[in-house]
């Protein structure tokens, strides 16, 4: 049985207790999206300030468990200042780490984790242990899915 | 369980250590201790239930009802015998006609919401529910609203988790259906169903009880409760998955149009129409859950053998013990939802603890082998009323003992230390 | 089985005496010989299926999907793993989203008739069935006709039990749905489903296959068959009662409104409405048949281990042997319904014998331990077409051998003597 | 296991092979009712000529198994010439023998067989063995239920 320390790394507890980039932005200029985890009712709102193809700033509000809150906080740090292409790459790596990935039809499909360096992931690597607790994967990915939602809503 | 105070105890308490020997999971699980406090989601099964099904498959299986040969006849006898037994267990006056087998309590309620809108209900008719219903007693009616156009009214709940009955006359006025849970799977509230049924009947409404969390734990008599229909589910009452029950008054069932169509529920089929079968088969389309009915019959035997009054006393005692322990250990750090009065409660305890998210609580408790449920418990409107997204919930059945509560307390202390 | 002629045999024949050892009923039944020739009604179960369910209940049971603790997580893995395995068994491209668990094949078809009329179908739309359908693929559509107003057209059958396809273009013209059995449970006719599906798709119709009698006996690939939906049932394919399956193309399922309402099939519920869940859970309301899915998974393992091609070859061989024996022993005294050509048939033989009523035949056969079904086999319109009220029907599965056929012949001779 | 001879008594086979009172009557003067056994699809039509409260004549057509056909033939002999009160008594006795009886609401209920003499039953007693084969009870009672139906239809 995987131990609690696999799940609740120190970085995670830190981001949970001291979430970065918490709060809201007025919309506009920000864009936003709401996400929720039907399993537990957790809810999250992501606000993005985009300039050209760069995420200039991000804020997140909501309620959730330690994994979903810390993952949101970690994500906010990871994507701030990044181009959309960079975010896309990060997302792909993150999903690989969570051992969920999607096929051409957007359908979930288990795949081999692709190649990536830990350096690219940075602090996000702290969430690696979540994969041993499959029910919690949805907690870890909630903020990412909400981020994608915000970007897709804007595109359409 | 020395420390329990059971003021209403009238009979010999359950011998839990003997009972636990009947449940293979407590010895066959992976070796770690198992403090299973999630019976409200699904109970464990005694060996006698597994054996009844194995024996059936190993000696008597054949499809029921249509076979002339002995094997099929014996299978039919076992299946219909289970129907009879299960009906008697809830006080059905005429079990062999009034007990319908479904796949779960959810299907039982969908059967009603569908057949009622195909039959006696008219567009705009009022169905009364409560704010504390499980999704199983909400979504079928929301579908009926969407597809057919019923109106839904809700009985609200107060801060202590009781139904607010001040305006009940107005709410029930002209209502055609009252469908209410006998006890909340989140708050534990035991609702005053007999009283509600009387009021509803005065208004000419039919009364449906959701007994999913009640029948497994408390002696049930549909007549005393004043119900017209009662839905419950096998897997929460020591029975197998894959079976639910709907009891209904014969004359009401008689007048209801069928639900699912297929074999067994007809007396005749033509290319342009069909004639429904008699009760209860009119509502059982296709091959029924034969082994599951037999398994549920064995579960009922097991419960009756213990005595449902003793089962209830045992759970009240555990509830008292748990309340006392939780409050003396954690004081203001814990908030237990629902009535304070134990005798108004069934054996579930939903709580907030130290603002630690229920997912995290459940995860940390699991590390000590303590299984509690975390989430919205399929009662999102109630959660909204409580102003929270989720709770942690511990729930009891006959195999639980004070050691389970003690383990819960210890594990909560660990969670407190971890996230504190 | 020396006398069998199996022109298409390509692999090692099944070792039936070994197989029979895996089925407890052949040793544990009441001691009399058991010539079980009623698998088309329901098959017997191998020990591995019973054990898979017992093991699950004894080590891993908890409700699925919502639990954070390991027990619930493992139960969910087993349940979802069974879904995957069963999907692969019928060639589903995306089993984890496209396989829905129901309670039986009948519910699978009711799900479709209900959700289709809530969604893409309009009043007056044409649904095409055949005259040889089981009630499970008739009554749901007759209810949809009555409740919603679809039009039903039938493909007729000829004197040899084949579908008449002369006017098929006209029948399928403007049709929105074609729902057809892959093989008749009375005549044994294997229908040209791939061809029908092509024609129906040309007309823009969606194609539903009733695989209840096919999937248990013949290697099934939904892509080769050209289906959009496939319904089948656990208890006829060595699995437990209480579980059925509906496979559907993901994009079609995606667009269908839900069927039953309740827990698990939602992402959100409000007092005034709800939001459905993702596939496949959108169609699984309430606690699913968890142990049954795991049992059906074990049944699929058992069948795959034998190899479905060998299963089919075995049944073709038995069919040939039975045809030869029945005709050489009884000549004009027996009339076998359906195609003469064995390769056009699945393993069921319905017959009239000497004008003796099927009830009497079945009763007398039972005296010798020979179990056959007598009646209308839930296909009353087909019976009317044949101009009879009932037939006797013998049907095969992997545990049958030539001794079963020999016992049938002997017992029929006794019936002839008795009523002759 | 009960033997075939319990079910297929000689009298039964005789009535099966040589059914009494077979045929139809014009309606009116006859009244008639159709019955069928959903289990097997068997169908039966009973024609009655009533004079005051007496069944002056009866004919039966249909198809069915040996038990349903012979039971119909035996019934026709038993009720011909009887008053409705006598038929009622006969029916009650017959149903007791089949160990099915109905309560006040017309709901089927298993009851102790009531007292009756074999003499009253006459040849009907040949059907006694059917009760050991529960599936066949519906075959044996089909004609009786159809008779009741005819009488009830007339009453209403
Ligand atoms: C062709 C066919 N379709 C559907 C069914 C219904 O299966 P179930 O009774 O398991 O729903 C049957 C079984 O009797 C069948 O033979
Ligand atoms: C109050 C209540 N009603 C209905 C149900 C539904 O039971 P099932 O999932 O077996 O259909 C539940 C179980 O979760 C429940 O707690």
PDB file of N, CA, C and O in Angstrom, chain C residues 322-367:
ATOM      1  N   UNK C 322     -27.536 -33.922 -34.002  1.00  0.00           N
ATOM      2  CA  UNK C 322     -28.926 -33.938 -33.548  1.00  0.00           C
ATOM      3  C   UNK C 322     -29.895 -34.008 -34.729  1.00  0.00           C
ATOM      4  O   UNK C 322     -30.857 -34.790 -34.720  1.00  0.00           O
ATOM      5  N   UNK C 323     -29.648 -33.225 -35.743  1.00  0.00           N
ATOM      6  CA  UNK C 323     -30.510 -33.269 -36.936  1.00  0.00           C
ATOM      7  C   UNK C 323     -30.561 -34.678 -37.512  1.00  0.00           C
ATOM      8  O   UNK C 323     -31.630 -35.218 -37.797  1.00  0.00           O
ATOM      9  N   UNK C 324     -29.387 -35.252 -37.647  1.00  0.00           N
ATOM     10  CA  UNK C 324     -29.285 -36.578 -38.248  1.00  0.00           C
ATOM     11  C   UNK C 324     -30.051 -37.597 -37.402  1.00  0.00           C
ATOM     12  O   UNK C 324     -30.856 -38.375 -37.921  1.00  0.00           O
ATOM     13  N   UNK C 325     -29.817 -37.559 -36.097  1.00  0.00           N
ATOM     14  CA  UNK C 325     -30.440 -38.528 -35.189  1.00  0.00           C
ATOM     15  C   UNK C 325     -31.954 -38.354 -35.140  1.00  0.00           C
ATOM     16  O   UNK C 325     -32.717 -39.325 -35.162  1.00  0.00           O
ATOM     17  N   UNK C 326     -32.391 -37.109 -35.022  1.00  0.00           N
ATOM     18  CA  UNK C 326     -33.826 -36.856 -34.906  1.00  0.00           C
ATOM     19  C   UNK C 326     -34.533 -37.333 -36.161  1.00  0.00           C
ATOM     20  O   UNK C 326     -35.580 -37.982 -36.108  1.00  0.00           O
ATOM     21  N   UNK C 327     -33.954 -37.047 -37.311  1.00  0.00           N
ATOM     22  CA  UNK C 327     -34.630 -37.391 -38.557  1.00  0.00           C
ATOM     23  C   UNK C 327     -34.552 -38.881 -38.846  1.00  0.00           C
ATOM     24  O   UNK C 327     -35.517 -39.489 -39.313  1.00  0.00           O
ATOM     25  N   UNK C 328     -33.425 -39.500 -38.534  1.00  0.00           N
ATOM     26  CA  UNK C 328     -33.342 -40.934 -38.821  1.00  0.00           C
ATOM     27  C   UNK C 328     -34.210 -41.729 -37.853  1.00  0.00           C
ATOM     28  O   UNK C 328     -34.754 -42.761 -38.192  1.00  0.00           O
ATOM     29  N   UNK C 329     -34.398 -41.235 -36.634  1.00  0.00           N
ATOM     30  CA  UNK C 329     -35.224 -41.971 -35.680  1.00  0.00           C
ATOM     31  C   UNK C 329     -36.710 -41.717 -35.841  1.00  0.00           C
ATOM     32  O   UNK C 329     -37.518 -42.609 -35.606  1.00  0.00           O
ATOM     33  N   UNK C 330     -37.066 -40.492 -36.216  1.00  0.00           N
ATOM     34  CA  UNK C 330     -38.488 -40.161 -36.172  1.00  0.00           C
ATOM     35  C   UNK C 330     -39.092 -39.753 -37.510  1.00  0.00           C
ATOM     36  O   UNK C 330     -40.311 -39.609 -37.608  1.00  0.00           O
ATOM     37  N   UNK C 331     -38.251 -39.548 -38.512  1.00  0.00           N
ATOM     38  CA  UNK C 331     -38.749 -39.263 -39.849  1.00  0.00           C
ATOM     39  C   UNK C 331     -39.852 -38.231 -39.863  1.00  0.00           C
ATOM     40  O   UNK C 331     -39.682 -37.112 -39.397  1.00  0.00           O
ATOM     41  N   UNK C 332     -41.005 -38.640 -40.387  1.00  0.00           N
ATOM     42  CA  UNK C 332     -42.097 -37.677 -40.565  1.00  0.00           C
ATOM     43  C   UNK C 332     -42.780 -37.319 -39.251  1.00  0.00           C
ATOM     44  O   UNK C 332     -43.626 -36.423 -39.213  1.00  0.00           O
ATOM     45  N   UNK C 333     -42.474 -38.027 -38.173  1.00  0.00           N
ATOM     46  CA  UNK C 333     -43.127 -37.711 -36.900  1.00  0.00           C
ATOM     47  C   UNK C 333     -42.578 -36.434 -36.266  1.00  0.00           C
ATOM     48  O   UNK C 333     -43.139 -35.925 -35.309  1.00  0.00           O
ATOM     49  N   UNK C 334     -41.478 -35.952 -36.816  1.00  0.00           N
ATOM     50  CA  UNK C 334     -40.902 -34.730 -36.238  1.00  0.00           C
ATOM     51  C   UNK C 334     -40.778 -33.654 -37.312  1.00  0.00           C
ATOM     52  O   UNK C 334     -40.461 -33.953 -38.460  1.00  0.00           O
ATOM     53  N   UNK C 335     -41.110 -32.418 -36.909  1.00  0.00           N
ATOM     54  CA  UNK C 335     -40.917 -31.278 -37.796  1.00  0.00           C
ATOM     55  C   UNK C 335     -40.008 -30.297 -37.080  1.00  0.00           C
ATOM     56  O   UNK C 335     -40.346 -29.788 -36.008  1.00  0.00           O
ATOM     57  N   UNK C 336     -38.849 -30.038 -37.686  1.00  0.00           N
ATOM     58  CA  UNK C 336     -37.921 -29.071 -37.092  1.00  0.00           C
ATOM     59  C   UNK C 336     -38.128 -27.731 -37.775  1.00  0.00           C
ATOM     60  O   UNK C 336     -38.122 -27.647 -38.994  1.00  0.00           O
ATOM     61  N   UNK C 337     -38.339 -26.688 -36.974  1.00  0.00           N
ATOM     62  CA  UNK C 337     -38.559 -25.358 -37.540  1.00  0.00           C
ATOM     63  C   UNK C 337     -37.239 -24.717 -37.929  1.00  0.00           C
ATOM     64  O   UNK C 337     -36.203 -25.018 -37.361  1.00  0.00           O
ATOM     65  N   UNK C 338     -37.314 -23.800 -38.893  1.00  0.00           N
ATOM     66  CA  UNK C 338     -36.146 -23.006 -39.252  1.00  0.00           C
ATOM     67  C   UNK C 338     -35.327 -23.621 -40.374  1.00  0.00           C
ATOM     68  O   UNK C 338     -35.689 -24.664 -40.919  1.00  0.00           O
ATOM     69  N   UNK C 339     -34.229 -22.966 -40.709  1.00  0.00           N
ATOM     70  CA  UNK C 339     -33.418 -23.360 -41.868  1.00  0.00           C
ATOM     71  C   UNK C 339     -32.952 -24.818 -41.808  1.00  0.00           C
ATOM     72  O   UNK C 339     -32.662 -25.342 -40.728  1.00  0.00           O
ATOM     73  N   UNK C 340     -32.859 -25.443 -42.966  1.00  0.00           N
ATOM     74  CA  UNK C 340     -32.335 -26.804 -43.054  1.00  0.00           C
ATOM     75  C   UNK C 340     -30.819 -26.800 -43.008  1.00  0.00           C
ATOM     76  O   UNK C 340     -30.200 -27.799 -42.660  1.00  0.00           O
ATOM     77  N   UNK C 341     -30.241 -25.694 -43.472  1.00  0.00           N
ATOM     78  CA  UNK C 341     -28.796 -25.612 -43.618  1.00  0.00           C
ATOM     79  C   UNK C 341     -28.157 -25.279 -42.261  1.00  0.00           C
ATOM     80  O   UNK C 341     -28.349 -24.193 -41.724  1.00  0.00           O
ATOM     81  N   UNK C 342     -27.401 -26.249 -41.721  1.00  0.00           N
ATOM     82  CA  UNK C 342     -26.828 -26.091 -40.381  1.00  0.00           C
ATOM     83  C   UNK C 342     -25.986 -24.821 -40.258  1.00  0.00           C
ATOM     84  O   UNK C 342     -26.011 -24.153 -39.231  1.00  0.00           O
ATOM     85  N   UNK C 343     -25.279 -24.466 -41.320  1.00  0.00           N
ATOM     86  CA  UNK C 343     -24.387 -23.312 -41.178  1.00  0.00           C
ATOM     87  C   UNK C 343     -25.169 -21.999 -41.118  1.00  0.00           C
ATOM     88  O   UNK C 343     -24.598 -20.953 -40.822  1.00  0.00           O
ATOM     89  N   UNK C 344     -26.464 -22.057 -41.392  1.00  0.00           N
ATOM     90  CA  UNK C 344     -27.306 -20.865 -41.225  1.00  0.00           C
ATOM     91  C   UNK C 344     -27.970 -20.815 -39.854  1.00  0.00           C
ATOM     92  O   UNK C 344     -28.834 -19.975 -39.612  1.00  0.00           O
ATOM     93  N   UNK C 345     -27.591 -21.735 -38.967  1.00  0.00           N
ATOM     94  CA  UNK C 345     -28.312 -21.856 -37.699  1.00  0.00           C
ATOM     95  C   UNK C 345     -27.401 -21.680 -36.495  1.00  0.00           C
ATOM     96  O   UNK C 345     -26.243 -22.076 -36.508  1.00  0.00           O
ATOM     97  N   UNK C 346     -27.989 -21.176 -35.431  1.00  0.00           N
ATOM     98  CA  UNK C 346     -27.333 -21.265 -34.130  1.00  0.00           C
ATOM     99  C   UNK C 346     -27.876 -22.503 -33.410  1.00  0.00           C
ATOM    100  O   UNK C 346     -28.755 -23.198 -33.923  1.00  0.00           O
ATOM    101  N   UNK C 347     -27.357 -22.760 -32.198  1.00  0.00           N
ATOM    102  CA  UNK C 347     -27.584 -24.048 -31.553  1.00  0.00           C
ATOM    103  C   UNK C 347     -28.924 -24.243 -30.861  1.00  0.00           C
ATOM    104  O   UNK C 347     -28.948 -24.689 -29.706  1.00  0.00           O
ATOM    105  N   UNK C 348     -30.029 -23.925 -31.528  1.00  0.00           N
ATOM    106  CA  UNK C 348     -31.341 -24.230 -30.968  1.00  0.00           C
ATOM    107  C   UNK C 348     -32.150 -25.044 -31.975  1.00  0.00           C
ATOM    108  O   UNK C 348     -32.046 -24.819 -33.177  1.00  0.00           O
ATOM    109  N   UNK C 349     -32.902 -25.989 -31.461  1.00  0.00           N
ATOM    110  CA  UNK C 349     -33.753 -26.824 -32.327  1.00  0.00           C
ATOM    111  C   UNK C 349     -35.167 -26.821 -31.757  1.00  0.00           C
ATOM    112  O   UNK C 349     -35.446 -27.456 -30.732  1.00  0.00           O
ATOM    113  N   UNK C 350     -36.061 -26.115 -32.435  1.00  0.00           N
ATOM    114  CA  UNK C 350     -37.471 -26.127 -32.039  1.00  0.00           C
ATOM    115  C   UNK C 350     -38.190 -27.129 -32.920  1.00  0.00           C
ATOM    116  O   UNK C 350     -37.984 -27.146 -34.131  1.00  0.00           O
ATOM    117  N   UNK C 351     -39.031 -27.932 -32.298  1.00  0.00           N
ATOM    118  CA  UNK C 351     -39.675 -28.964 -33.114  1.00  0.00           C
ATOM    119  C   UNK C 351     -41.095 -29.269 -32.656  1.00  0.00           C
ATOM    120  O   UNK C 351     -41.472 -29.026 -31.511  1.00  0.00           O
ATOM    121  N   UNK C 352     -41.877 -29.776 -33.603  1.00  0.00           N
ATOM    122  CA  UNK C 352     -43.167 -30.397 -33.301  1.00  0.00           C
ATOM    123  C   UNK C 352     -42.952 -31.888 -33.395  1.00  0.00           C
ATOM    124  O   UNK C 352     -42.256 -32.364 -34.291  1.00  0.00           O
ATOM    125  N   UNK C 353     -43.577 -32.602 -32.489  1.00  0.00           N
ATOM    126  CA  UNK C 353     -43.328 -34.033 -32.455  1.00  0.00           C
ATOM    127  C   UNK C 353     -44.656 -34.757 -32.312  1.00  0.00           C
ATOM    128  O   UNK C 353     -45.334 -34.646 -31.278  1.00  0.00           O
ATOM    129  N   UNK C 354     -45.058 -35.421 -33.440  1.00  0.00           N
ATOM    130  CA  UNK C 354     -46.195 -36.331 -33.311  1.00  0.00           C
ATOM    131  C   UNK C 354     -47.470 -35.678 -32.798  1.00  0.00           C
ATOM    132  O   UNK C 354     -48.312 -36.362 -32.182  1.00  0.00           O
ATOM    133  N   UNK C 355     -47.583 -34.379 -33.007  1.00  0.00           N
ATOM    134  CA  UNK C 355     -48.745 -33.669 -32.465  1.00  0.00           C
ATOM    135  C   UNK C 355     -48.896 -33.769 -30.950  1.00  0.00           C
ATOM    136  O   UNK C 355     -49.972 -33.504 -30.422  1.00  0.00           O
ATOM    137  N   UNK C 356     -47.862 -34.198 -30.285  1.00  0.00           N
ATOM    138  CA  UNK C 356     -47.930 -34.190 -28.821  1.00  0.00           C
ATOM    139  C   UNK C 356     -47.637 -32.772 -28.358  1.00  0.00           C
ATOM    140  O   UNK C 356     -46.704 -32.127 -28.845  1.00  0.00           O
ATOM    141  N   UNK C 357     -48.443 -32.294 -27.441  1.00  0.00           N
ATOM    142  CA  UNK C 357     -48.268 -30.911 -26.994  1.00  0.00           C
ATOM    143  C   UNK C 357     -46.895 -30.747 -26.315  1.00  0.00           C
ATOM    144  O   UNK C 357     -46.479 -31.600 -25.537  1.00  0.00           O
ATOM    145  N   UNK C 358     -46.205 -29.651 -26.613  1.00  0.00           N
ATOM    146  CA  UNK C 358     -44.871 -29.423 -26.051  1.00  0.00           C
ATOM    147  C   UNK C 358     -44.811 -29.549 -24.522  1.00  0.00           C
ATOM    148  O   UNK C 358     -43.808 -30.021 -23.989  1.00  0.00           O
ATOM    149  N   UNK C 359     -45.875 -29.138 -23.834  1.00  0.00           N
ATOM    150  CA  UNK C 359     -45.898 -29.320 -22.382  1.00  0.00           C
ATOM    151  C   UNK C 359     -45.772 -30.788 -22.011  1.00  0.00           C
ATOM    152  O   UNK C 359     -45.069 -31.153 -21.076  1.00  0.00           O
ATOM    153  N   UNK C 360     -46.501 -31.601 -22.736  1.00  0.00           N
ATOM    154  CA  UNK C 360     -46.465 -33.029 -22.429  1.00  0.00           C
ATOM    155  C   UNK C 360     -45.106 -33.624 -22.802  1.00  0.00           C
ATOM    156  O   UNK C 360     -44.565 -34.461 -22.079  1.00  0.00           O
ATOM    157  N   UNK C 361     -44.565 -33.167 -23.906  1.00  0.00           N
ATOM    158  CA  UNK C 361     -43.223 -33.644 -24.292  1.00  0.00           C
ATOM    159  C   UNK C 361     -42.213 -33.291 -23.203  1.00  0.00           C
ATOM    160  O   UNK C 361     -41.475 -34.143 -22.709  1.00  0.00           O
ATOM    161  N   UNK C 362     -42.210 -32.029 -22.826  1.00  0.00           N
ATOM    162  CA  UNK C 362     -41.229 -31.579 -21.848  1.00  0.00           C
ATOM    163  C   UNK C 362     -41.391 -32.326 -20.527  1.00  0.00           C
ATOM    164  O   UNK C 362     -40.408 -32.715 -19.890  1.00  0.00           O
ATOM    165  N   UNK C 363     -42.654 -32.572 -20.141  1.00  0.00           N
ATOM    166  CA  UNK C 363     -42.919 -33.285 -18.894  1.00  0.00           C
ATOM    167  C   UNK C 363     -42.366 -34.713 -18.948  1.00  0.00           C
ATOM    168  O   UNK C 363     -41.726 -35.190 -18.016  1.00  0.00           O
ATOM    169  N   UNK C 364     -42.601 -35.364 -20.048  1.00  0.00           N
ATOM    170  CA  UNK C 364     -42.148 -36.760 -20.159  1.00  0.00           C
ATOM    171  C   UNK C 364     -40.625 -36.824 -20.289  1.00  0.00           C
ATOM    172  O   UNK C 364     -39.968 -37.667 -19.690  1.00  0.00           O
ATOM    173  N   UNK C 365     -40.051 -35.884 -21.028  1.00  0.00           N
ATOM    174  CA  UNK C 365     -38.596 -35.848 -21.161  1.00  0.00           C
ATOM    175  C   UNK C 365     -37.936 -35.619 -19.790  1.00  0.00           C
ATOM    176  O   UNK C 365     -36.901 -36.208 -19.471  1.00  0.00           O
ATOM    177  N   UNK C 366     -38.572 -34.748 -19.004  1.00  0.00           N
ATOM    178  CA  UNK C 366     -38.025 -34.425 -17.682  1.00  0.00           C
ATOM    179  C   UNK C 366     -37.895 -35.687 -16.828  1.00  0.00           C
ATOM    180  O   UNK C 366     -36.970 -35.812 -16.017  1.00  0.00           O
ATOM    181  N   UNK C 367     -38.822 -36.623 -17.028  1.00  0.00           N
ATOM    182  CA  UNK C 367     -38.785 -37.870 -16.281  1.00  0.00           C
ATOM    183  C   UNK C 367     -37.475 -38.628 -16.531  1.00  0.00           C
ATOM    184  O   UNK C 367     -36.999 -39.360 -15.675  1.00  0.00           O
TER     185      UNK C 367
END
